Amino acid sequence: PKGNNIISVSQYSQIKYNGYTINQLNSLVSNEEMLFEMLGQPQEVVNDPMTFDYIRYRYNGFVISYFIGAEKGGEEDYISSITITSRANFHVKVLNKTIRVGDSFEQMKQLFGSQLKIRMSMFTPEYLVGFNTTSNTFDDLAIYFDETTNKITRIKYYILP
């Protein structure tokens, strides 16, 4: 089947990234020390005003980006994206099922059932499995697969502003 895999708002909010929900990670936006305690010291911190007030923490195999508008009188700070590209350093739990880069599409079907929906990526020659909610189909947890190996190449959580 084609399309998005719709889950409830409650289920979406319980998705965990290395054991932490988005709400838990959002609570660390202004506390780098606690973020580093939870996730370790990043390889690089990029705070570039040309990137729409985002700060990015680059680790080996994943990147967490925060929107930092509150300190400039704008909306609250929040995680704008998480991108995972390494199996070793990061995992995601959806509906209490663990997903890692390198897992196969067959493994995903075993975890989530044969009715797991897929869609083609608009920007790359990959297909993906997306999880979102009926209340917000713009934000997404997207799991990208290589067409030739049928294995996960990256996992991306994002919020469209």
mmCIF file of C-alpha atoms in Angstrom:
data_model
loop_
_atom_site.group_PDB
_atom_site.id
_atom_site.type_symbol
_atom_site.label_atom_id
_atom_site.label_comp_id
_atom_site.label_asym_id
_atom_site.label_seq_id
_atom_site.Cartn_x
_atom_site.Cartn_y
_atom_site.Cartn_z
ATOM 1 C CA PRO A 1 0.000 0.000 0.000
ATOM 2 C CA LYS A 2 1.057 3.582 -0.671
ATOM 3 C CA GLY A 3 0.763 6.625 1.601
ATOM 4 C CA ASN A 4 1.527 7.550 5.187
ATOM 5 C CA ASN A 5 1.157 5.397 8.264
ATOM 6 C CA ILE A 6 -1.195 7.364 10.475
ATOM 7 C CA ILE A 7 -0.907 6.875 14.228
ATOM 8 C CA SER A 8 -2.639 8.699 17.077
ATOM 9 C CA VAL A 9 -1.259 11.952 18.499
ATOM 10 C CA SER A 10 -0.549 10.096 21.739
ATOM 11 C CA GLN A 11 1.372 7.347 19.922
ATOM 12 C CA TYR A 12 3.317 9.941 17.896
ATOM 13 C CA SER A 13 4.286 11.841 21.056
ATOM 14 C CA GLN A 14 5.602 8.571 22.555
ATOM 15 C CA ILE A 15 8.085 7.941 19.729
ATOM 16 C CA LYS A 16 11.494 7.739 21.390
ATOM 17 C CA TYR A 17 14.851 8.796 20.012
ATOM 18 C CA ASN A 18 17.581 6.931 21.925
ATOM 19 C CA GLY A 19 15.114 6.561 24.778
ATOM 20 C CA TYR A 20 13.818 10.158 24.857
ATOM 21 C CA THR A 21 10.592 11.620 23.515
ATOM 22 C CA ILE A 22 10.574 14.858 21.532
ATOM 23 C CA ASN A 23 9.009 16.622 24.533
ATOM 24 C CA GLN A 24 11.888 15.471 26.740
ATOM 25 C CA LEU A 25 14.456 16.597 24.160
ATOM 26 C CA ASN A 26 12.609 19.892 23.650
ATOM 27 C CA SER A 27 12.939 20.608 27.370
ATOM 28 C CA LEU A 28 16.725 20.708 26.876
ATOM 29 C CA VAL A 29 16.801 23.427 24.223
ATOM 30 C CA SER A 30 18.270 26.014 26.572
ATOM 31 C CA ASN A 31 20.321 23.554 28.640
ATOM 32 C CA GLU A 32 23.301 22.391 26.594
ATOM 33 C CA GLU A 33 24.968 20.874 29.638
ATOM 34 C CA MET A 34 22.035 18.512 30.215
ATOM 35 C CA LEU A 35 21.778 17.748 26.474
ATOM 36 C CA PHE A 36 25.466 16.794 26.413
ATOM 37 C CA GLU A 37 24.978 14.698 29.551
ATOM 38 C CA MET A 38 22.156 12.761 27.839
ATOM 39 C CA LEU A 39 23.642 12.423 24.356
ATOM 40 C CA GLY A 40 27.354 13.023 24.842
ATOM 41 C CA GLN A 41 29.605 15.773 23.560
ATOM 42 C CA PRO A 42 28.832 16.644 19.920
ATOM 43 C CA GLN A 43 31.544 16.688 17.292
ATOM 44 C CA GLU A 44 30.369 20.116 16.178
ATOM 45 C CA VAL A 45 27.918 22.830 17.235
ATOM 46 C CA VAL A 46 26.739 25.103 14.432
ATOM 47 C CA ASN A 47 24.909 28.296 15.334
ATOM 48 C CA ASP A 48 24.533 30.250 12.122
ATOM 49 C CA PRO A 49 22.093 33.177 11.938
ATOM 50 C CA MET A 50 21.847 32.597 8.187
ATOM 51 C CA THR A 51 20.094 29.273 8.841
ATOM 52 C CA PHE A 52 16.846 30.776 10.113
ATOM 53 C CA ASP A 53 17.857 30.837 13.787
ATOM 54 C CA TYR A 54 18.734 27.181 14.048
ATOM 55 C CA ILE A 55 21.428 25.550 16.113
ATOM 56 C CA ARG A 56 22.696 22.129 15.057
ATOM 57 C CA TYR A 57 24.465 19.562 17.179
ATOM 58 C CA ARG A 58 26.419 17.132 14.978
ATOM 59 C CA TYR A 59 27.342 13.771 16.427
ATOM 60 C CA ASN A 60 28.889 10.733 14.788
ATOM 61 C CA GLY A 61 25.897 9.389 12.870
ATOM 62 C CA PHE A 62 23.189 11.837 13.852
ATOM 63 C CA VAL A 63 22.312 15.521 13.916
ATOM 64 C CA ILE A 64 19.812 17.311 16.148
ATOM 65 C CA SER A 65 18.640 20.765 15.049
ATOM 66 C CA TYR A 66 16.810 23.216 17.290
ATOM 67 C CA PHE A 67 14.883 26.326 16.302
ATOM 68 C CA ILE A 68 15.893 29.052 18.774
ATOM 69 C CA GLY A 69 13.300 31.775 18.233
ATOM 70 C CA ALA A 70 12.308 32.455 21.859
ATOM 71 C CA GLU A 71 15.526 34.227 22.756
ATOM 72 C CA LYS A 72 14.797 36.693 19.942
ATOM 73 C CA GLY A 73 11.228 37.328 21.082
ATOM 74 C CA GLY A 74 9.682 34.806 18.704
ATOM 75 C CA GLU A 75 7.974 31.504 19.223
ATOM 76 C CA GLU A 76 9.207 28.884 21.668
ATOM 77 C CA ASP A 77 12.371 26.914 21.005
ATOM 78 C CA TYR A 78 11.856 23.386 19.690
ATOM 79 C CA ILE A 79 13.566 20.545 17.859
ATOM 80 C CA SER A 80 13.146 21.144 14.147
ATOM 81 C CA SER A 81 14.785 17.909 13.012
ATOM 82 C CA ILE A 82 16.710 14.803 13.956
ATOM 83 C CA THR A 83 18.620 12.945 11.251
ATOM 84 C CA ILE A 84 20.090 9.509 11.975
ATOM 85 C CA THR A 85 22.584 7.991 9.535
ATOM 86 C CA SER A 86 24.396 5.396 11.674
ATOM 87 C CA ARG A 87 23.160 2.141 13.144
ATOM 88 C CA ALA A 88 25.656 2.193 15.990
ATOM 89 C CA ASN A 89 24.784 5.470 17.624
ATOM 90 C CA PHE A 90 21.055 6.001 17.542
ATOM 91 C CA HIS A 91 17.765 4.121 17.440
ATOM 92 C CA VAL A 92 14.109 5.056 17.287
ATOM 93 C CA LYS A 93 11.155 3.352 18.966
ATOM 94 C CA VAL A 94 7.772 3.613 17.258
ATOM 95 C CA LEU A 95 4.831 1.846 18.887
ATOM 96 C CA ASN A 96 7.422 0.195 21.184
ATOM 97 C CA LYS A 97 9.255 -1.304 18.199
ATOM 98 C CA THR A 98 12.947 -0.464 17.701
ATOM 99 C CA ILE A 99 14.168 0.761 14.306
ATOM 100 C CA ARG A 100 17.803 1.327 13.281
ATOM 101 C CA VAL A 101 19.656 2.380 10.166
ATOM 102 C CA GLY A 102 20.514 -0.815 8.280
ATOM 103 C CA ASP A 103 17.276 -2.640 9.140
ATOM 104 C CA SER A 104 15.548 -4.132 6.111
ATOM 105 C CA PHE A 105 12.089 -3.415 4.764
ATOM 106 C CA GLU A 106 11.215 -7.055 5.536
ATOM 107 C CA GLN A 107 12.117 -6.421 9.183
ATOM 108 C CA MET A 108 9.852 -3.359 9.151
ATOM 109 C CA LYS A 109 6.972 -5.448 7.778
ATOM 110 C CA GLN A 110 7.554 -8.027 10.507
ATOM 111 C CA LEU A 111 7.428 -5.279 13.131
ATOM 112 C CA PHE A 112 4.505 -3.276 11.765
ATOM 113 C CA GLY A 113 2.575 -5.742 9.600
ATOM 114 C CA SER A 114 2.217 -6.350 5.887
ATOM 115 C CA GLN A 115 -0.029 -3.303 5.454
ATOM 116 C CA LEU A 116 2.901 -0.953 6.154
ATOM 117 C CA LYS A 117 2.522 1.950 3.714
ATOM 118 C CA ILE A 118 5.376 3.336 1.624
ATOM 119 C CA ARG A 119 5.838 6.397 -0.570
ATOM 120 C CA MET A 120 8.523 7.613 -2.926
ATOM 121 C CA SER A 121 10.866 10.365 -1.814
ATOM 122 C CA MET A 122 10.325 13.617 -3.701
ATOM 123 C CA PHE A 123 14.016 14.566 -3.643
ATOM 124 C CA THR A 124 16.057 11.359 -3.844
ATOM 125 C CA PRO A 125 15.783 7.979 -5.597
ATOM 126 C CA GLU A 126 14.610 6.291 -2.421
ATOM 127 C CA TYR A 127 11.354 5.122 -0.991
ATOM 128 C CA LEU A 128 10.306 5.752 2.569
ATOM 129 C CA VAL A 129 7.974 4.757 5.350
ATOM 130 C CA GLY A 130 6.437 7.771 7.054
ATOM 131 C CA PHE A 131 4.646 8.003 10.392
ATOM 132 C CA ASN A 132 2.480 11.004 11.218
ATOM 133 C CA THR A 133 -0.923 11.891 12.676
ATOM 134 C CA THR A 134 -4.260 12.945 11.225
ATOM 135 C CA SER A 135 -4.005 16.228 13.147
ATOM 136 C CA ASN A 136 -0.711 17.152 11.457
ATOM 137 C CA THR A 137 0.356 15.465 8.234
ATOM 138 C CA PHE A 138 3.148 18.002 7.587
ATOM 139 C CA ASP A 139 5.442 16.879 10.414
ATOM 140 C CA ASP A 140 6.872 13.432 9.901
ATOM 141 C CA LEU A 141 9.060 10.607 11.043
ATOM 142 C CA ALA A 142 10.470 9.446 7.705
ATOM 143 C CA ILE A 143 12.422 6.205 7.335
ATOM 144 C CA TYR A 144 14.353 6.161 4.043
ATOM 145 C CA PHE A 145 15.297 2.954 2.199
ATOM 146 C CA ASP A 146 17.860 2.249 -0.499
ATOM 147 C CA GLU A 147 16.041 0.901 -3.565
ATOM 148 C CA THR A 148 18.658 -1.737 -4.344
ATOM 149 C CA THR A 149 19.322 -3.139 -0.848
ATOM 150 C CA ASN A 150 15.900 -2.381 0.694
ATOM 151 C CA LYS A 151 17.710 -1.324 3.870
ATOM 152 C CA ILE A 152 17.208 1.826 5.939
ATOM 153 C CA THR A 153 19.739 4.493 4.958
ATOM 154 C CA ARG A 154 18.542 7.227 7.317
ATOM 155 C CA ILE A 155 15.781 8.113 9.736
ATOM 156 C CA LYS A 156 14.556 11.685 9.869
ATOM 157 C CA TYR A 157 12.158 13.443 12.225
ATOM 158 C CA TYR A 158 11.166 16.937 11.163
ATOM 159 C CA ILE A 159 8.699 19.726 11.822
ATOM 160 C CA LEU A 160 7.731 22.072 9.031
ATOM 161 C CA PRO A 161 7.496 25.604 10.397
#
